[in-house]
Structure formats: structure tokens, C-alpha cells
């Protein structure tokens, strides 16, 4: 809703260039009116669109050629330092309210990995699952795309959030933040 940008802008003193993608134009209006979100700032670009259509300029499909909105969601390969997925799902039947399942598919995660800078690019996913199997599905998919040694899972239930494989150690840890980093200088990360 605008709060994260305001925090990052205050903390980093406008040294960042942030592109936010929001599906609902009403949410952008609420963020502007009630949270002080300002697109006139040089550091912020808000795109109204579907985050699932984020692609690299190197990726091409016939559907994209016919859609001007898809062109706004194209980025240079290896050009983004940080990608944050904090998306609510309206489908409560799947056992995970954040993010929707499509945002944790291996193909989508591979696409995002290709956009991250090679040394230090980070993907952050906010996960709220009521079904432990859904949390494990998120973990499996992230591990398939990123090296398990480059993934850290922060839990809200205890200080011992990760077992030796990087998985959430407690079955109660259903609200987590998943961090996956690319680092070519780190011997533990692939």
C-alpha cells in the first residue's frame, strides 16, 4: 500500500530506484491518498499490471507482441537488485493466502532469477500458509531454482526457524519470509 516504499525511501535516502507493480489501480489510489505514496519522486515508478507478466527483454512470445501492457513489464536480464513478492491471494481454498500459487511456480521463479543481478541479487517472498504442505511446496520450488545453500527462511514462531536443510524447522512456522540470493563470490551459493 505504499508503506514499504516510504520506509525504504527514508532509510536509503532516495538512493534506490523502485518499480512497483500493482494489479489494482484502486490500491494505487489508496496508497497515494492515505499513505503518502508519490510517483512524482524520481525513485519510484508504479506500473498497474499483472506481476505474473514480468519478463526479461530477452524473452519473447507472440502474446507479448500484441500487448502494449506487457511491454511495460519487461526488464533487462540481470538488472534488478531486489525483487519482493508480497501478493495476497483471494482463493482461500488452496491453504495459502500469500502468495497465489502461480507466483511460486518453478518457471516463474526461473524468470525472476534471470532478472536478478548475478552478484547479490535477492528474491524475497512473503508466505502465509495455513497448510504446511503448501509451505513445503514453496520451499521445494525455491530450492529447485536457487541453491538451497543460498536460501534462508525467516519464521515468525521461534528463533530456530531453519533446520540444517534451510527448511522451516517447526510445522507451526506457517508465516515466513523466504530470502534467496545470487552470489557468485560465496562458496555456499550457486
PDB file of C-alpha atoms in Angstrom:
ATOM      1  CA  UNK A   1       0.000   0.000   0.000  1.00  0.00           C
ATOM      2  CA  UNK A   2       2.916   2.479  -0.014  1.00  0.00           C
ATOM      3  CA  UNK A   3       4.351   1.987   3.445  1.00  0.00           C
ATOM      4  CA  UNK A   4       7.294  -0.144   2.309  1.00  0.00           C
ATOM      5  CA  UNK A   5       8.367   2.438  -0.279  1.00  0.00           C
ATOM      6  CA  UNK A   6       8.173   5.240   2.296  1.00  0.00           C
ATOM      7  CA  UNK A   7      10.348   3.207   4.694  1.00  0.00           C
ATOM      8  CA  UNK A   8      12.911   2.353   2.018  1.00  0.00           C
ATOM      9  CA  UNK A   9      12.990   5.930   0.754  1.00  0.00           C
ATOM     10  CA  UNK A  10      13.610   7.263   4.280  1.00  0.00           C
ATOM     11  CA  UNK A  11      16.213   4.589   5.073  1.00  0.00           C
ATOM     12  CA  UNK A  12      18.124   4.721   1.779  1.00  0.00           C
ATOM     13  CA  UNK A  13      17.658   8.469   1.190  1.00  0.00           C
ATOM     14  CA  UNK A  14      16.394   8.127  -2.408  1.00  0.00           C
ATOM     15  CA  UNK A  15      19.442   6.112  -3.486  1.00  0.00           C
ATOM     16  CA  UNK A  16      17.116   3.443  -4.847  1.00  0.00           C
ATOM     17  CA  UNK A  17      15.065   3.235  -7.990  1.00  0.00           C
ATOM     18  CA  UNK A  18      11.900   1.304  -7.167  1.00  0.00           C
ATOM     19  CA  UNK A  19       9.443  -0.141  -9.635  1.00  0.00           C
ATOM     20  CA  UNK A  20       6.247  -1.373  -8.008  1.00  0.00           C
ATOM     21  CA  UNK A  21       3.735  -3.473  -9.887  1.00  0.00           C
ATOM     22  CA  UNK A  22       0.153  -3.421  -8.641  1.00  0.00           C
ATOM     23  CA  UNK A  23      -2.740  -5.204 -10.307  1.00  0.00           C
ATOM     24  CA  UNK A  24      -5.490  -2.996  -8.868  1.00  0.00           C
ATOM     25  CA  UNK A  25      -5.469   0.714  -9.768  1.00  0.00           C
ATOM     26  CA  UNK A  26      -7.692   1.345  -6.733  1.00  0.00           C
ATOM     27  CA  UNK A  27      -4.882   0.189  -4.439  1.00  0.00           C
ATOM     28  CA  UNK A  28      -2.519   2.677  -6.099  1.00  0.00           C
ATOM     29  CA  UNK A  29      -5.060   5.463  -5.470  1.00  0.00           C
ATOM     30  CA  UNK A  30      -5.422   4.439  -1.815  1.00  0.00           C
ATOM     31  CA  UNK A  31      -1.629   4.371  -1.411  1.00  0.00           C
ATOM     32  CA  UNK A  32      -1.379   7.867  -2.905  1.00  0.00           C
ATOM     33  CA  UNK A  33      -4.227   9.324  -0.844  1.00  0.00           C
ATOM     34  CA  UNK A  34      -3.710   7.633   2.522  1.00  0.00           C
ATOM     35  CA  UNK A  35      -0.065   6.560   2.711  1.00  0.00           C
ATOM     36  CA  UNK A  36       1.656   9.477   1.004  1.00  0.00           C
ATOM     37  CA  UNK A  37       2.886   7.429  -1.938  1.00  0.00           C
ATOM     38  CA  UNK A  38       4.194   9.828  -4.556  1.00  0.00           C
ATOM     39  CA  UNK A  39       5.106   8.756  -8.062  1.00  0.00           C
ATOM     40  CA  UNK A  40       6.494  12.216  -8.760  1.00  0.00           C
ATOM     41  CA  UNK A  41       9.597  11.210  -6.845  1.00  0.00           C
ATOM     42  CA  UNK A  42      12.480  10.190  -9.072  1.00  0.00           C
ATOM     43  CA  UNK A  43      12.963   6.939  -7.119  1.00  0.00           C
ATOM     44  CA  UNK A  44       9.503   5.436  -7.730  1.00  0.00           C
ATOM     45  CA  UNK A  45       7.716   4.076 -10.765  1.00  0.00           C
ATOM     46  CA  UNK A  46       4.340   2.396 -10.221  1.00  0.00           C
ATOM     47  CA  UNK A  47       3.053   0.180 -13.009  1.00  0.00           C
ATOM     48  CA  UNK A  48      -0.535  -1.014 -12.959  1.00  0.00           C
ATOM     49  CA  UNK A  49      -0.313  -4.531 -14.316  1.00  0.00           C
ATOM     50  CA  UNK A  50      -0.079  -8.216 -13.514  1.00  0.00           C
ATOM     51  CA  UNK A  51       3.198  -9.160 -11.831  1.00  0.00           C
ATOM     52  CA  UNK A  52       2.963 -12.589 -13.444  1.00  0.00           C
ATOM     53  CA  UNK A  53       3.710 -10.900 -16.777  1.00  0.00           C
ATOM     54  CA  UNK A  54       7.108  -9.606 -15.644  1.00  0.00           C
ATOM     55  CA  UNK A  55       9.661 -10.770 -18.193  1.00  0.00           C
ATOM     56  CA  UNK A  56      13.125 -10.165 -19.499  1.00  0.00           C
ATOM     57  CA  UNK A  57      13.615  -8.275 -22.754  1.00  0.00           C
ATOM     58  CA  UNK A  58      15.383 -11.454 -23.859  1.00  0.00           C
ATOM     59  CA  UNK A  59      12.076 -13.387 -23.574  1.00  0.00           C
ATOM     60  CA  UNK A  60       9.709 -13.121 -26.491  1.00  0.00           C
ATOM     61  CA  UNK A  61       6.286 -14.591 -27.161  1.00  0.00           C
ATOM     62  CA  UNK A  62       3.554 -13.920 -29.689  1.00  0.00           C
ATOM     63  CA  UNK A  63       1.140 -12.816 -26.940  1.00  0.00           C
ATOM     64  CA  UNK A  64       3.599 -10.172 -25.734  1.00  0.00           C
ATOM     65  CA  UNK A  65       3.979  -8.680 -29.210  1.00  0.00           C
ATOM     66  CA  UNK A  66       0.234  -7.937 -29.292  1.00  0.00           C
ATOM     67  CA  UNK A  67       0.032  -6.390 -25.828  1.00  0.00           C
ATOM     68  CA  UNK A  68       1.352  -2.934 -25.017  1.00  0.00           C
ATOM     69  CA  UNK A  69       0.771  -3.521 -21.286  1.00  0.00           C
ATOM     70  CA  UNK A  70       3.189  -6.487 -21.347  1.00  0.00           C
ATOM     71  CA  UNK A  71       5.925  -4.229 -22.706  1.00  0.00           C
ATOM     72  CA  UNK A  72       5.788  -2.145 -19.511  1.00  0.00           C
ATOM     73  CA  UNK A  73       6.649  -5.261 -17.511  1.00  0.00           C
ATOM     74  CA  UNK A  74       9.880  -6.095 -19.360  1.00  0.00           C
ATOM     75  CA  UNK A  75      13.269  -5.590 -17.760  1.00  0.00           C
ATOM     76  CA  UNK A  76      16.854  -6.108 -18.844  1.00  0.00           C
ATOM     77  CA  UNK A  77      18.295  -9.509 -17.846  1.00  0.00           C
ATOM     78  CA  UNK A  78      20.440  -9.391 -14.689  1.00  0.00           C
ATOM     79  CA  UNK A  79      19.382  -5.798 -13.949  1.00  0.00           C
ATOM     80  CA  UNK A  80      17.387  -5.939 -10.699  1.00  0.00           C
ATOM     81  CA  UNK A  81      18.949  -5.990  -7.233  1.00  0.00           C
ATOM     82  CA  UNK A  82      15.862  -6.924  -5.217  1.00  0.00           C
ATOM     83  CA  UNK A  83      12.512  -8.456  -6.100  1.00  0.00           C
ATOM     84  CA  UNK A  84       9.869  -8.650  -3.382  1.00  0.00           C
ATOM     85  CA  UNK A  85       6.772 -10.804  -3.805  1.00  0.00           C
ATOM     86  CA  UNK A  86       4.108  -9.703  -1.340  1.00  0.00           C
ATOM     87  CA  UNK A  87       0.892 -10.656  -3.073  1.00  0.00           C
ATOM     88  CA  UNK A  88      -2.412 -11.607  -1.480  1.00  0.00           C
ATOM     89  CA  UNK A  89      -4.442 -14.492  -2.862  1.00  0.00           C
ATOM     90  CA  UNK A  90      -8.203 -14.226  -2.968  1.00  0.00           C
ATOM     91  CA  UNK A  91      -8.524 -18.010  -3.231  1.00  0.00           C
ATOM     92  CA  UNK A  92      -8.708 -19.271   0.353  1.00  0.00           C
ATOM     93  CA  UNK A  93      -9.331 -22.859  -0.707  1.00  0.00           C
ATOM     94  CA  UNK A  94      -5.663 -23.600  -1.549  1.00  0.00           C
ATOM     95  CA  UNK A  95      -4.335 -23.320   2.015  1.00  0.00           C
ATOM     96  CA  UNK A  96      -2.040 -20.396   1.285  1.00  0.00           C
ATOM     97  CA  UNK A  97      -3.192 -16.777   1.382  1.00  0.00           C
ATOM     98  CA  UNK A  98       0.079 -15.230   0.278  1.00  0.00           C
ATOM     99  CA  UNK A  99       1.308 -15.518  -2.461  1.00  0.00           C
ATOM    100  CA  UNK A 100      -1.004 -17.118  -5.029  1.00  0.00           C
ATOM    101  CA  UNK A 101       0.324 -20.485  -6.244  1.00  0.00           C
ATOM    102  CA  UNK A 102       1.263 -19.117  -9.680  1.00  0.00           C
ATOM    103  CA  UNK A 103       3.835 -16.799  -8.050  1.00  0.00           C
ATOM    104  CA  UNK A 104       5.813 -19.760  -6.705  1.00  0.00           C
ATOM    105  CA  UNK A 105       5.888 -21.944  -9.814  1.00  0.00           C
ATOM    106  CA  UNK A 106       9.380 -23.012 -10.865  1.00  0.00           C
ATOM    107  CA  UNK A 107       9.003 -21.347 -14.283  1.00  0.00           C
ATOM    108  CA  UNK A 108       8.017 -18.011 -12.724  1.00  0.00           C
ATOM    109  CA  UNK A 109      10.847 -18.208 -10.186  1.00  0.00           C
ATOM    110  CA  UNK A 110      13.324 -19.038 -13.010  1.00  0.00           C
ATOM    111  CA  UNK A 111      12.076 -15.975 -14.875  1.00  0.00           C
ATOM    112  CA  UNK A 112      12.653 -13.760 -11.819  1.00  0.00           C
ATOM    113  CA  UNK A 113      16.078 -15.301 -11.176  1.00  0.00           C
ATOM    114  CA  UNK A 114      17.097 -14.274 -14.697  1.00  0.00           C
ATOM    115  CA  UNK A 115      16.233 -10.657 -13.878  1.00  0.00           C
ATOM    116  CA  UNK A 116      18.369 -10.520 -10.714  1.00  0.00           C
ATOM    117  CA  UNK A 117      21.898  -9.144 -10.810  1.00  0.00           C
ATOM    118  CA  UNK A 118      24.372 -12.023 -10.700  1.00  0.00           C
ATOM    119  CA  UNK A 119      26.232 -10.915  -7.579  1.00  0.00           C
ATOM    120  CA  UNK A 120      23.934 -10.186  -4.660  1.00  0.00           C
ATOM    121  CA  UNK A 121      20.555 -10.094  -6.402  1.00  0.00           C
ATOM    122  CA  UNK A 122      17.878 -11.142  -3.929  1.00  0.00           C
ATOM    123  CA  UNK A 123      14.363 -12.531  -4.176  1.00  0.00           C
ATOM    124  CA  UNK A 124      12.140 -12.095  -1.114  1.00  0.00           C
ATOM    125  CA  UNK A 125       8.792 -13.884  -0.848  1.00  0.00           C
ATOM    126  CA  UNK A 126       6.257 -13.245   1.905  1.00  0.00           C
ATOM    127  CA  UNK A 127       4.465 -16.546   2.556  1.00  0.00           C
ATOM    128  CA  UNK A 128       1.366 -17.044   4.663  1.00  0.00           C
ATOM    129  CA  UNK A 129       0.278 -20.676   4.548  1.00  0.00           C
ATOM    130  CA  UNK A 130      -2.217 -22.498   6.698  1.00  0.00           C
ATOM    131  CA  UNK A 131      -1.361 -25.810   5.075  1.00  0.00           C
ATOM    132  CA  UNK A 132       2.182 -26.979   5.945  1.00  0.00           C
ATOM    133  CA  UNK A 133       2.371 -28.822   2.604  1.00  0.00           C
ATOM    134  CA  UNK A 134       1.924 -25.511   0.761  1.00  0.00           C
ATOM    135  CA  UNK A 135       4.843 -24.041   2.689  1.00  0.00           C
ATOM    136  CA  UNK A 136       6.938 -27.081   1.740  1.00  0.00           C
ATOM    137  CA  UNK A 137       5.874 -26.607  -1.893  1.00  0.00           C
ATOM    138  CA  UNK A 138       7.204 -23.039  -1.773  1.00  0.00           C
ATOM    139  CA  UNK A 139      10.462 -24.299  -0.289  1.00  0.00           C
ATOM    140  CA  UNK A 140      10.842 -27.104  -2.858  1.00  0.00           C
ATOM    141  CA  UNK A 141      10.280 -24.739  -5.770  1.00  0.00           C
ATOM    142  CA  UNK A 142      12.671 -22.090  -4.458  1.00  0.00           C
ATOM    143  CA  UNK A 143      15.320 -24.781  -3.797  1.00  0.00           C
ATOM    144  CA  UNK A 144      14.889 -26.122  -7.343  1.00  0.00           C
ATOM    145  CA  UNK A 145      15.614 -22.680  -8.801  1.00  0.00           C
ATOM    146  CA  UNK A 146      18.155 -21.375  -6.276  1.00  0.00           C
ATOM    147  CA  UNK A 147      20.740 -23.412  -4.414  1.00  0.00           C
ATOM    148  CA  UNK A 148      19.365 -24.500  -1.015  1.00  0.00           C
ATOM    149  CA  UNK A 149      22.534 -23.013   0.494  1.00  0.00           C
ATOM    150  CA  UNK A 150      21.547 -19.584  -0.846  1.00  0.00           C
ATOM    151  CA  UNK A 151      18.048 -19.679   0.667  1.00  0.00           C
ATOM    152  CA  UNK A 152      17.133 -18.536   4.176  1.00  0.00           C
ATOM    153  CA  UNK A 153      13.660 -18.839   5.654  1.00  0.00           C
ATOM    154  CA  UNK A 154      12.685 -16.496   8.463  1.00  0.00           C
ATOM    155  CA  UNK A 155       9.931 -17.778  10.704  1.00  0.00           C
ATOM    156  CA  UNK A 156       7.538 -15.919  12.953  1.00  0.00           C
ATOM    157  CA  UNK A 157       7.237 -18.745  15.502  1.00  0.00           C
ATOM    158  CA  UNK A 158      10.705 -19.135  17.017  1.00  0.00           C
ATOM    159  CA  UNK A 159      14.368 -18.256  16.791  1.00  0.00           C
ATOM    160  CA  UNK A 160      15.244 -21.647  15.344  1.00  0.00           C
ATOM    161  CA  UNK A 161      13.468 -21.140  12.045  1.00  0.00           C
ATOM    162  CA  UNK A 162      15.718 -23.279   9.864  1.00  0.00           C
ATOM    163  CA  UNK A 163      16.770 -26.869  10.159  1.00  0.00           C
ATOM    164  CA  UNK A 164      20.071 -27.903   8.576  1.00  0.00           C
ATOM    165  CA  UNK A 165      18.451 -28.060   5.119  1.00  0.00           C
ATOM    166  CA  UNK A 166      17.163 -24.481   5.348  1.00  0.00           C
ATOM    167  CA  UNK A 167      13.565 -25.655   5.799  1.00  0.00           C
ATOM    168  CA  UNK A 168      11.294 -24.179   8.409  1.00  0.00           C
ATOM    169  CA  UNK A 169      12.025 -26.362  11.431  1.00  0.00           C
ATOM    170  CA  UNK A 170       8.619 -26.136  13.039  1.00  0.00           C
ATOM    171  CA  UNK A 171       5.338 -27.180  11.481  1.00  0.00           C
ATOM    172  CA  UNK A 172       3.904 -24.123  13.261  1.00  0.00           C
ATOM    173  CA  UNK A 173       6.085 -21.823  11.133  1.00  0.00           C
ATOM    174  CA  UNK A 174       3.464 -21.127   8.521  1.00  0.00           C
ATOM    175  CA  UNK A 175       4.074 -17.384   8.180  1.00  0.00           C
ATOM    176  CA  UNK A 176       7.552 -16.974   6.822  1.00  0.00           C
ATOM    177  CA  UNK A 177       9.687 -14.781   4.622  1.00  0.00           C
ATOM    178  CA  UNK A 178      11.839 -16.629   2.094  1.00  0.00           C
ATOM    179  CA  UNK A 179      15.122 -14.996   1.044  1.00  0.00           C
ATOM    180  CA  UNK A 180      17.018 -16.338  -1.971  1.00  0.00           C
ATOM    181  CA  UNK A 181      20.245 -14.631  -3.015  1.00  0.00           C
ATOM    182  CA  UNK A 182      22.537 -14.911  -6.003  1.00  0.00           C
ATOM    183  CA  UNK A 183      26.168 -14.524  -5.027  1.00  0.00           C
ATOM    184  CA  UNK A 184      28.959 -15.689  -7.299  1.00  0.00           C
ATOM    185  CA  UNK A 185      31.606 -14.916  -4.650  1.00  0.00           C
ATOM    186  CA  UNK A 186      30.114 -17.104  -1.958  1.00  0.00           C
ATOM    187  CA  UNK A 187      31.273 -20.748  -1.980  1.00  0.00           C
ATOM    188  CA  UNK A 188      27.953 -21.839  -0.430  1.00  0.00           C
ATOM    189  CA  UNK A 189      25.723 -20.274  -3.074  1.00  0.00           C
ATOM    190  CA  UNK A 190      25.239 -21.451  -6.616  1.00  0.00           C
TER     191      UNK A 190
END
